């Protein structure tokens, strides 16, 4: 286990040659896309509109705890929908898979993140990556008092990131003030018996989860913790119960980028999740976590430079799950 961070230098666990190659790829992608100016910063949560559109950061963290960065990797932003896979994991850890799936499905919806469509047959939200499903999941992980559930979430995420994380209270207030569509979704879920009548508490849990601050390195480390069978690469701490991670990654793979999920699976080929703050993170199982941040979004609410950079990263390093050069945890060794 090491605690090395690169930006141009080479490492000890990953061979110096491979470390230099990875850093070169990341630097090249940063340079290639740093002037792309397409898309628009999300403003439907007014506080998000204050993000600096020029920010662009990339981070790759290995399961050995080595970190490669470029650009604004340490700029903080709220995790937004990227909290959803982790909340789903915690729901299954607390209630088991069967009970969790009584409240939320695992079917891609092909709909936008804030869709008010439910599975006609079961009344459940389609999956835990759309807001409706995430609200159902928040209902399952909330506690009494509600602050305890929020603290447990932040504690777990801090364990995965390897540093203390915190809520951005200005964003939380902004989300709460403007979240009427989510409120409507929650009352629909109450009406069909998917969530209990503590609607205010459930929404507070959901809004707080979305308002937690992270940077690219945190997200890459959290993804590397997933890739590392649930153990934090640097601290060695067991954070996630590995038996549920395969389910979380499967849902990320099929639903993580909403109505762009099919294209993403085709071109990038990684379990991943995006958020309206402009972050995207992906998991290369047993190898890496990757994260990109750039706040300007496309029409589907995904980061424009985040998608471009992820595609290129996956192509250059052969990260696509079905790429023949990606042979699971032996990929790194194969290049040594
Ligand atoms: O529910 C919302 O509107 C936000 N707090 C989270 C949405 C989000 O990040 C969607 N992702 N692309």
mmCIF file of C-alpha atoms and ligand atoms in Angstrom:
data_model
loop_
_atom_site.group_PDB
_atom_site.id
_atom_site.type_symbol
_atom_site.label_atom_id
_atom_site.label_comp_id
_atom_site.label_asym_id
_atom_site.label_seq_id
_atom_site.Cartn_x
_atom_site.Cartn_y
_atom_site.Cartn_z
ATOM 1 C CA UNK A 1 0.000 0.000 0.000
ATOM 2 C CA UNK A 2 1.343 3.435 -0.873
ATOM 3 C CA UNK A 3 0.124 6.961 -0.650
ATOM 4 C CA UNK A 4 1.692 8.429 -3.710
ATOM 5 C CA UNK A 5 0.112 11.092 -5.837
ATOM 6 C CA UNK A 6 1.353 11.806 -9.299
ATOM 7 C CA UNK A 7 1.245 14.716 -11.528
ATOM 8 C CA UNK A 8 4.090 13.986 -13.784
ATOM 9 C CA UNK A 9 6.149 11.823 -11.432
ATOM 10 C CA UNK A 10 6.181 8.031 -11.358
ATOM 11 C CA UNK A 11 5.168 5.543 -8.690
ATOM 12 C CA UNK A 12 6.411 2.535 -6.791
ATOM 13 C CA UNK A 13 3.522 -0.007 -6.842
ATOM 14 C CA UNK A 14 2.550 0.648 -10.440
ATOM 15 C CA UNK A 15 5.804 0.273 -12.397
ATOM 16 C CA UNK A 16 7.507 3.610 -13.148
ATOM 17 C CA UNK A 17 6.981 3.030 -16.838
ATOM 18 C CA UNK A 18 3.248 2.315 -16.473
ATOM 19 C CA UNK A 19 2.807 5.194 -14.009
ATOM 20 C CA UNK A 20 4.387 7.558 -16.508
ATOM 21 C CA UNK A 21 2.127 6.231 -19.288
ATOM 22 C CA UNK A 22 -1.023 6.726 -17.218
ATOM 23 C CA UNK A 23 0.031 10.247 -16.252
ATOM 24 C CA UNK A 24 0.852 11.060 -19.883
ATOM 25 C CA UNK A 25 -2.601 9.870 -21.004
ATOM 26 C CA UNK A 26 -4.355 11.945 -18.333
ATOM 27 C CA UNK A 27 -2.294 15.069 -19.080
ATOM 28 C CA UNK A 28 -2.973 14.641 -22.807
ATOM 29 C CA UNK A 29 -6.738 14.312 -22.270
ATOM 30 C CA UNK A 30 -6.733 17.369 -20.021
ATOM 31 C CA UNK A 31 -4.916 19.435 -22.651
ATOM 32 C CA UNK A 32 -7.107 18.142 -25.479
ATOM 33 C CA UNK A 33 -10.405 19.093 -23.843
ATOM 34 C CA UNK A 34 -9.591 21.997 -21.543
ATOM 35 C CA UNK A 35 -10.856 24.576 -24.034
ATOM 36 C CA UNK A 36 -14.125 22.786 -24.899
ATOM 37 C CA UNK A 37 -16.839 25.228 -23.900
ATOM 38 C CA UNK A 38 -20.069 23.456 -24.925
ATOM 39 C CA UNK A 39 -23.007 22.866 -22.597
ATOM 40 C CA UNK A 40 -24.465 24.847 -19.737
ATOM 41 C CA UNK A 41 -24.035 24.848 -15.973
ATOM 42 C CA UNK A 42 -27.169 23.569 -14.163
ATOM 43 C CA UNK A 43 -29.197 26.410 -12.685
ATOM 44 C CA UNK A 44 -32.417 24.676 -11.641
ATOM 45 C CA UNK A 45 -30.860 24.484 -8.184
ATOM 46 C CA UNK A 46 -29.798 28.155 -7.999
ATOM 47 C CA UNK A 47 -26.719 27.489 -5.847
ATOM 48 C CA UNK A 48 -25.308 25.133 -8.542
ATOM 49 C CA UNK A 49 -25.381 28.012 -11.016
ATOM 50 C CA UNK A 50 -22.478 29.593 -9.121
ATOM 51 C CA UNK A 51 -20.032 26.907 -10.304
ATOM 52 C CA UNK A 52 -17.047 28.150 -12.307
ATOM 53 C CA UNK A 53 -17.658 26.784 -15.844
ATOM 54 C CA UNK A 54 -13.918 26.739 -16.585
ATOM 55 C CA UNK A 55 -13.120 24.122 -13.953
ATOM 56 C CA UNK A 56 -11.922 20.804 -15.336
ATOM 57 C CA UNK A 57 -10.321 18.065 -13.259
ATOM 58 C CA UNK A 58 -9.428 14.428 -13.813
ATOM 59 C CA UNK A 59 -8.331 11.775 -11.326
ATOM 60 C CA UNK A 60 -7.525 8.080 -11.573
ATOM 61 C CA UNK A 61 -6.952 6.110 -8.355
ATOM 62 C CA UNK A 62 -5.683 2.530 -8.386
ATOM 63 C CA UNK A 63 -6.729 -0.215 -5.982
ATOM 64 C CA UNK A 64 -3.182 0.053 -4.610
ATOM 65 C CA UNK A 65 -3.938 3.631 -3.588
ATOM 66 C CA UNK A 66 -1.898 5.398 -6.229
ATOM 67 C CA UNK A 67 -3.406 8.566 -7.556
ATOM 68 C CA UNK A 68 -2.937 10.313 -10.920
ATOM 69 C CA UNK A 69 -4.393 13.782 -11.395
ATOM 70 C CA UNK A 70 -4.738 16.635 -13.858
ATOM 71 C CA UNK A 71 -6.249 20.128 -13.740
ATOM 72 C CA UNK A 72 -8.709 21.102 -11.014
ATOM 73 C CA UNK A 73 -8.775 17.692 -9.341
ATOM 74 C CA UNK A 74 -9.059 19.299 -5.885
ATOM 75 C CA UNK A 75 -11.963 21.668 -6.635
ATOM 76 C CA UNK A 76 -14.945 20.756 -4.453
ATOM 77 C CA UNK A 77 -18.459 20.352 -5.830
ATOM 78 C CA UNK A 78 -21.584 18.675 -4.503
ATOM 79 C CA UNK A 79 -21.894 14.980 -5.243
ATOM 80 C CA UNK A 80 -25.530 15.292 -6.443
ATOM 81 C CA UNK A 81 -26.778 12.139 -8.174
ATOM 82 C CA UNK A 82 -23.410 10.463 -7.719
ATOM 83 C CA UNK A 83 -24.584 9.751 -4.161
ATOM 84 C CA UNK A 84 -27.213 7.359 -5.551
ATOM 85 C CA UNK A 85 -25.128 4.190 -6.075
ATOM 86 C CA UNK A 86 -23.660 4.531 -2.576
ATOM 87 C CA UNK A 87 -27.089 5.042 -1.005
ATOM 88 C CA UNK A 88 -28.341 1.938 -2.861
ATOM 89 C CA UNK A 89 -25.384 -0.015 -1.464
ATOM 90 C CA UNK A 90 -26.195 1.161 2.070
ATOM 91 C CA UNK A 91 -29.877 0.252 1.652
ATOM 92 C CA UNK A 92 -28.950 -3.306 0.664
ATOM 93 C CA UNK A 93 -26.444 -3.528 3.507
ATOM 94 C CA UNK A 94 -29.159 -2.517 5.955
ATOM 95 C CA UNK A 95 -32.215 -4.312 4.539
ATOM 96 C CA UNK A 96 -30.863 -6.986 2.196
ATOM 97 C CA UNK A 97 -31.495 -7.205 -1.535
ATOM 98 C CA UNK A 98 -35.007 -8.641 -1.444
ATOM 99 C CA UNK A 99 -36.477 -5.992 0.847
ATOM 100 C CA UNK A 100 -34.674 -3.172 -0.986
ATOM 101 C CA UNK A 101 -36.051 -4.398 -4.308
ATOM 102 C CA UNK A 102 -39.570 -4.252 -2.895
ATOM 103 C CA UNK A 103 -39.118 -0.474 -3.006
ATOM 104 C CA UNK A 104 -37.100 0.064 -6.173
ATOM 105 C CA UNK A 105 -36.521 -1.838 -9.416
ATOM 106 C CA UNK A 106 -33.343 -2.374 -11.442
ATOM 107 C CA UNK A 107 -34.680 -1.703 -14.934
ATOM 108 C CA UNK A 108 -33.294 1.132 -17.108
ATOM 109 C CA UNK A 109 -36.002 3.724 -17.610
ATOM 110 C CA UNK A 110 -34.656 5.438 -20.721
ATOM 111 C CA UNK A 111 -36.049 8.559 -19.068
ATOM 112 C CA UNK A 112 -34.558 11.750 -17.689
ATOM 113 C CA UNK A 113 -33.271 11.754 -14.106
ATOM 114 C CA UNK A 114 -36.288 13.648 -12.769
ATOM 115 C CA UNK A 115 -38.946 11.582 -14.548
ATOM 116 C CA UNK A 116 -42.232 10.981 -12.724
ATOM 117 C CA UNK A 117 -42.815 7.672 -14.526
ATOM 118 C CA UNK A 118 -43.052 4.489 -12.473
ATOM 119 C CA UNK A 119 -43.042 0.828 -13.381
ATOM 120 C CA UNK A 120 -46.692 0.223 -14.317
ATOM 121 C CA UNK A 121 -46.690 -3.394 -13.148
ATOM 122 C CA UNK A 122 -45.197 -2.890 -9.684
ATOM 123 C CA UNK A 123 -45.621 0.826 -8.964
ATOM 124 C CA UNK A 124 -41.931 0.947 -8.051
ATOM 125 C CA UNK A 125 -39.503 3.509 -9.415
ATOM 126 C CA UNK A 126 -37.601 1.975 -12.323
ATOM 127 C CA UNK A 127 -34.163 2.013 -10.686
ATOM 128 C CA UNK A 128 -32.160 3.657 -7.853
ATOM 129 C CA UNK A 129 -30.291 6.019 -10.222
ATOM 130 C CA UNK A 130 -33.316 8.151 -11.178
ATOM 131 C CA UNK A 131 -34.607 10.584 -8.567
ATOM 132 C CA UNK A 132 -37.742 8.541 -7.805
ATOM 133 C CA UNK A 133 -35.686 5.434 -7.031
ATOM 134 C CA UNK A 134 -33.125 7.407 -5.047
ATOM 135 C CA UNK A 135 -35.885 8.940 -2.936
ATOM 136 C CA UNK A 136 -37.235 5.438 -2.223
ATOM 137 C CA UNK A 137 -33.708 4.404 -1.224
ATOM 138 C CA UNK A 138 -33.308 7.483 1.016
ATOM 139 C CA UNK A 139 -36.496 6.444 2.783
ATOM 140 C CA UNK A 140 -34.857 3.061 3.496
ATOM 141 C CA UNK A 141 -31.619 4.486 4.917
ATOM 142 C CA UNK A 142 -33.022 7.419 6.875
ATOM 143 C CA UNK A 143 -32.929 7.168 10.645
ATOM 144 C CA UNK A 144 -34.519 8.731 13.710
ATOM 145 C CA UNK A 145 -33.562 11.493 14.218
ATOM 146 C CA UNK A 146 -33.010 12.217 10.540
ATOM 147 C CA UNK A 147 -29.630 13.800 11.321
ATOM 148 C CA UNK A 148 -28.329 10.362 12.402
ATOM 149 C CA UNK A 149 -29.002 8.876 8.952
ATOM 150 C CA UNK A 150 -27.313 11.828 7.253
ATOM 151 C CA UNK A 151 -24.293 11.505 9.546
ATOM 152 C CA UNK A 152 -24.049 7.781 8.871
ATOM 153 C CA UNK A 153 -24.082 8.479 5.140
ATOM 154 C CA UNK A 154 -21.393 11.185 5.390
ATOM 155 C CA UNK A 155 -19.287 8.944 7.678
ATOM 156 C CA UNK A 156 -19.408 6.048 5.217
ATOM 157 C CA UNK A 157 -18.586 8.271 2.261
ATOM 158 C CA UNK A 158 -15.698 9.803 4.245
ATOM 159 C CA UNK A 159 -14.379 6.300 4.943
ATOM 160 C CA UNK A 160 -14.526 5.526 1.219
ATOM 161 C CA UNK A 161 -12.889 8.822 0.203
ATOM 162 C CA UNK A 162 -10.238 8.518 2.889
ATOM 163 C CA UNK A 163 -10.822 12.006 4.274
ATOM 164 C CA UNK A 164 -13.552 13.793 6.207
ATOM 165 C CA UNK A 165 -16.370 14.990 3.920
ATOM 166 C CA UNK A 166 -19.096 17.508 4.758
ATOM 167 C CA UNK A 167 -22.443 18.878 3.606
ATOM 168 C CA UNK A 168 -22.634 22.198 1.711
ATOM 169 C CA UNK A 169 -25.466 23.825 3.643
ATOM 170 C CA UNK A 170 -26.036 26.561 1.055
ATOM 171 C CA UNK A 171 -26.685 23.901 -1.619
ATOM 172 C CA UNK A 172 -28.852 21.909 0.806
ATOM 173 C CA UNK A 173 -30.982 25.020 1.463
ATOM 174 C CA UNK A 174 -31.172 25.753 -2.276
ATOM 175 C CA UNK A 175 -32.214 22.149 -3.091
ATOM 176 C CA UNK A 176 -34.794 22.191 -0.322
ATOM 177 C CA UNK A 177 -36.241 25.504 -1.450
ATOM 178 C CA UNK A 178 -36.575 24.502 -5.103
ATOM 179 C CA UNK A 179 -37.148 20.730 -4.902
ATOM 180 C CA UNK A 180 -40.868 20.716 -5.625
ATOM 181 C CA UNK A 181 -40.605 18.136 -8.388
ATOM 182 C CA UNK A 182 -38.843 15.766 -5.979
ATOM 183 C CA UNK A 183 -41.526 16.564 -3.403
ATOM 184 C CA UNK A 184 -44.193 15.616 -5.969
ATOM 185 C CA UNK A 185 -42.351 12.354 -6.704
ATOM 186 C CA UNK A 186 -42.118 11.563 -2.977
ATOM 187 C CA UNK A 187 -45.862 12.065 -2.454
ATOM 188 C CA UNK A 188 -46.580 9.799 -5.434
ATOM 189 C CA UNK A 189 -44.348 7.174 -3.782
ATOM 190 C CA UNK A 190 -46.233 7.605 -0.502
ATOM 191 C CA UNK A 191 -49.514 7.253 -2.359
ATOM 192 C CA UNK A 192 -48.462 3.898 -3.816
ATOM 193 C CA UNK A 193 -47.040 2.623 -0.521
ATOM 194 C CA UNK A 194 -43.396 2.607 -1.684
ATOM 195 C CA UNK A 195 -42.247 4.980 1.076
ATOM 196 C CA UNK A 196 -43.591 5.639 4.560
ATOM 197 C CA UNK A 197 -45.308 8.835 5.628
ATOM 198 C CA UNK A 198 -42.135 10.527 6.876
ATOM 199 C CA UNK A 199 -41.922 12.295 3.555
ATOM 200 C CA UNK A 200 -40.224 15.405 4.909
ATOM 201 C CA UNK A 201 -37.502 13.295 6.597
ATOM 202 C CA UNK A 202 -36.976 11.166 3.479
ATOM 203 C CA UNK A 203 -36.552 14.262 1.316
ATOM 204 C CA UNK A 204 -34.212 15.847 3.836
ATOM 205 C CA UNK A 205 -32.067 12.697 3.768
ATOM 206 C CA UNK A 206 -32.067 12.760 -0.066
ATOM 207 C CA UNK A 207 -31.297 16.477 -0.398
ATOM 208 C CA UNK A 208 -28.510 16.233 2.204
ATOM 209 C CA UNK A 209 -26.915 13.247 0.439
ATOM 210 C CA UNK A 210 -26.894 15.235 -2.827
ATOM 211 C CA UNK A 211 -25.362 18.266 -1.071
ATOM 212 C CA UNK A 212 -22.235 16.512 0.216
ATOM 213 C CA UNK A 213 -18.999 18.074 -1.065
ATOM 214 C CA UNK A 214 -16.379 16.004 -2.878
ATOM 215 C CA UNK A 215 -13.533 16.604 -5.298
ATOM 216 C CA UNK A 216 -12.312 14.440 -8.181
ATOM 217 C CA UNK A 217 -9.812 12.635 -5.983
ATOM 218 C CA UNK A 218 -12.517 11.783 -3.418
ATOM 219 C CA UNK A 219 -14.758 10.345 -6.133
ATOM 220 C CA UNK A 220 -11.919 8.381 -7.701
ATOM 221 C CA UNK A 221 -10.993 6.974 -4.277
ATOM 222 C CA UNK A 222 -14.640 6.100 -3.552
ATOM 223 C CA UNK A 223 -14.792 4.331 -6.924
ATOM 224 C CA UNK A 224 -11.461 2.621 -6.201
ATOM 225 C CA UNK A 225 -12.963 1.419 -2.899
ATOM 226 C CA UNK A 226 -15.743 -0.216 -4.909
ATOM 227 C CA UNK A 227 -13.179 -1.641 -7.329
ATOM 228 C CA UNK A 228 -11.156 -2.944 -4.375
ATOM 229 C CA UNK A 229 -13.929 -5.294 -3.154
ATOM 230 C CA UNK A 230 -15.188 -2.623 -0.753
ATOM 231 C CA UNK A 231 -11.905 -1.920 1.045
ATOM 232 C CA UNK A 232 -10.453 1.593 1.015
ATOM 233 C CA UNK A 233 -7.173 1.321 -0.923
ATOM 234 C CA UNK A 234 -5.117 3.565 1.383
ATOM 235 C CA UNK A 235 -6.509 2.868 4.836
ATOM 236 C CA UNK A 236 -7.390 -0.777 4.173
ATOM 237 C CA UNK A 237 -10.663 -0.162 6.029
ATOM 238 C CA UNK A 238 -13.577 -2.357 4.938
ATOM 239 C CA UNK A 239 -16.212 0.191 3.867
ATOM 240 C CA UNK A 240 -18.690 -1.658 1.660
ATOM 241 C CA UNK A 241 -20.007 -5.185 2.020
ATOM 242 C CA UNK A 242 -18.681 -6.723 -1.198
ATOM 243 C CA UNK A 243 -21.649 -9.055 -1.733
ATOM 244 C CA UNK A 244 -23.796 -6.062 -2.826
ATOM 245 C CA UNK A 245 -21.222 -4.215 -4.948
ATOM 246 C CA UNK A 246 -21.912 -6.361 -8.010
ATOM 247 C CA UNK A 247 -25.564 -5.284 -7.895
ATOM 248 C CA UNK A 248 -24.638 -1.620 -7.507
ATOM 249 C CA UNK A 249 -22.188 -1.769 -10.401
ATOM 250 C CA UNK A 250 -24.684 -3.616 -12.595
ATOM 251 C CA UNK A 251 -27.261 -0.875 -12.059
ATOM 252 C CA UNK A 252 -24.635 1.818 -12.641
ATOM 253 C CA UNK A 253 -23.694 0.089 -15.894
ATOM 254 C CA UNK A 254 -27.265 -0.034 -17.217
ATOM 255 C CA UNK A 255 -28.761 3.116 -15.660
ATOM 256 C CA UNK A 256 -25.972 5.402 -14.415
ATOM 257 C CA UNK A 257 -26.211 7.993 -17.170
ATOM 258 C CA UNK A 258 -30.006 8.069 -17.564
ATOM 259 C CA UNK A 259 -31.135 8.371 -21.162
ATOM 260 C CA UNK A 260 -27.473 8.312 -22.279
ATOM 261 C CA UNK A 261 -26.822 5.022 -20.453
ATOM 262 C CA UNK A 262 -26.913 2.833 -23.593
ATOM 263 C CA UNK A 263 -24.459 5.050 -25.458
ATOM 264 C CA UNK A 264 -22.212 5.186 -22.412
ATOM 265 C CA UNK A 265 -22.168 1.393 -22.030
ATOM 266 C CA UNK A 266 -21.417 1.090 -25.747
ATOM 267 C CA UNK A 267 -18.624 3.634 -25.924
ATOM 268 C CA UNK A 268 -17.072 3.788 -22.452
ATOM 269 C CA UNK A 269 -18.192 0.412 -21.131
ATOM 270 C CA UNK A 270 -17.864 1.076 -17.408
ATOM 271 C CA UNK A 271 -20.247 1.150 -14.461
ATOM 272 C CA UNK A 272 -20.487 4.881 -13.818
ATOM 273 C CA UNK A 273 -22.604 7.650 -12.396
ATOM 274 C CA UNK A 274 -23.014 11.297 -13.323
ATOM 275 C CA UNK A 275 -24.388 14.233 -11.362
ATOM 276 C CA UNK A 276 -25.771 17.650 -12.300
ATOM 277 C CA UNK A 277 -22.876 19.367 -10.558
ATOM 278 C CA UNK A 278 -20.739 18.132 -13.488
ATOM 279 C CA UNK A 279 -18.978 15.107 -12.032
ATOM 280 C CA UNK A 280 -18.820 11.604 -13.492
ATOM 281 C CA UNK A 281 -17.120 8.675 -11.837
ATOM 282 C CA UNK A 282 -16.525 5.168 -13.121
ATOM 283 C CA UNK A 283 -15.334 1.872 -11.712
ATOM 284 C CA UNK A 284 -12.847 -0.386 -13.454
ATOM 285 C CA UNK A 285 -13.506 -3.438 -11.352
ATOM 286 C CA UNK A 286 -10.463 -4.726 -9.414
ATOM 287 C CA UNK A 287 -8.250 -2.019 -10.984
ATOM 288 C CA UNK A 288 -9.153 1.681 -10.815
ATOM 289 C CA UNK A 289 -11.587 4.392 -9.912
ATOM 290 C CA UNK A 290 -11.809 7.297 -12.332
ATOM 291 C CA UNK A 291 -13.472 10.685 -11.912
ATOM 292 C CA UNK A 292 -13.866 13.773 -14.070
ATOM 293 C CA UNK A 293 -15.310 17.136 -13.092
ATOM 294 C CA UNK A 294 -16.452 19.887 -15.423
ATOM 295 C CA UNK A 295 -19.699 21.728 -14.633
ATOM 296 C CA UNK A 296 -21.060 22.416 -18.123
ATOM 297 C CA UNK A 297 -23.737 19.826 -18.961
ATOM 298 C CA UNK A 298 -25.316 18.457 -22.122
ATOM 299 C CA UNK A 299 -29.051 18.061 -22.735
ATOM 300 C CA UNK A 300 -29.174 14.836 -20.692
ATOM 301 C CA UNK A 301 -27.619 16.540 -17.667
ATOM 302 C CA UNK A 302 -24.202 14.885 -18.075
ATOM 303 C CA UNK A 303 -20.900 16.780 -18.046
ATOM 304 C CA UNK A 304 -19.781 17.545 -21.617
ATOM 305 C CA UNK A 305 -16.043 17.406 -20.893
ATOM 306 C CA UNK A 306 -16.674 14.579 -18.426
ATOM 307 C CA UNK A 307 -18.044 12.373 -21.200
ATOM 308 C CA UNK A 308 -15.342 13.345 -23.686
ATOM 309 C CA UNK A 309 -12.557 12.718 -21.172
ATOM 310 C CA UNK A 310 -14.036 9.413 -19.964
ATOM 311 C CA UNK A 311 -14.383 8.079 -23.514
ATOM 312 C CA UNK A 312 -10.803 8.952 -24.276
ATOM 313 C CA UNK A 313 -9.514 7.526 -20.999
ATOM 314 C CA UNK A 314 -11.378 4.256 -21.601
ATOM 315 C CA UNK A 315 -10.031 4.072 -25.154
ATOM 316 C CA UNK A 316 -6.422 4.848 -24.305
ATOM 317 C CA UNK A 317 -6.195 2.557 -21.290
ATOM 318 C CA UNK A 318 -8.463 -0.200 -22.663
ATOM 319 C CA UNK A 319 -10.897 0.148 -19.766
ATOM 320 C CA UNK A 320 -14.121 -0.907 -21.531
ATOM 321 C CA UNK A 321 -15.455 -3.948 -19.669
ATOM 322 C CA UNK A 322 -15.562 -5.903 -22.942
ATOM 323 C CA UNK A 323 -12.369 -4.593 -24.474
ATOM 324 C CA UNK A 324 -10.084 -7.514 -25.206
ATOM 325 C CA UNK A 325 -7.113 -5.635 -23.745
ATOM 326 C CA UNK A 326 -8.983 -5.306 -20.424
ATOM 327 C CA UNK A 327 -8.545 -8.639 -18.724
ATOM 328 C CA UNK A 328 -9.736 -7.787 -15.235
ATOM 329 C CA UNK A 329 -7.176 -7.351 -12.508
ATOM 330 C CA UNK A 330 -4.412 -8.710 -14.704
ATOM 331 C CA UNK A 331 -4.516 -5.703 -17.047
ATOM 332 C CA UNK A 332 -1.933 -3.770 -15.086
ATOM 333 C CA UNK A 333 0.355 -6.796 -14.731
ATOM 334 C CA UNK A 334 0.018 -7.523 -18.429
ATOM 335 C CA UNK A 335 1.671 -4.205 -19.177
ATOM 336 C CA UNK A 336 4.497 -4.566 -16.695
HETATM 337 O O1 LIG B 1 -32.676 15.611 -7.352
HETATM 338 C C1 LIG B 1 -32.026 16.513 -7.842
HETATM 339 O O2 LIG B 1 -32.529 17.296 -8.607
HETATM 340 C C2 LIG B 1 -30.535 16.664 -7.570
HETATM 341 N N1 LIG B 1 -30.324 16.886 -6.210
HETATM 342 C C3 LIG B 1 -29.732 15.522 -8.085
HETATM 343 C C4 LIG B 1 -29.935 15.356 -9.542
HETATM 344 C C5 LIG B 1 -28.757 14.912 -10.319
HETATM 345 O O3 LIG B 1 -27.601 15.082 -10.006
HETATM 346 C C6 LIG B 1 -29.128 14.311 -11.600
HETATM 347 N N2 LIG B 1 -27.960 13.929 -12.326
HETATM 348 N N3 LIG B 1 -27.573 14.079 -13.401
#
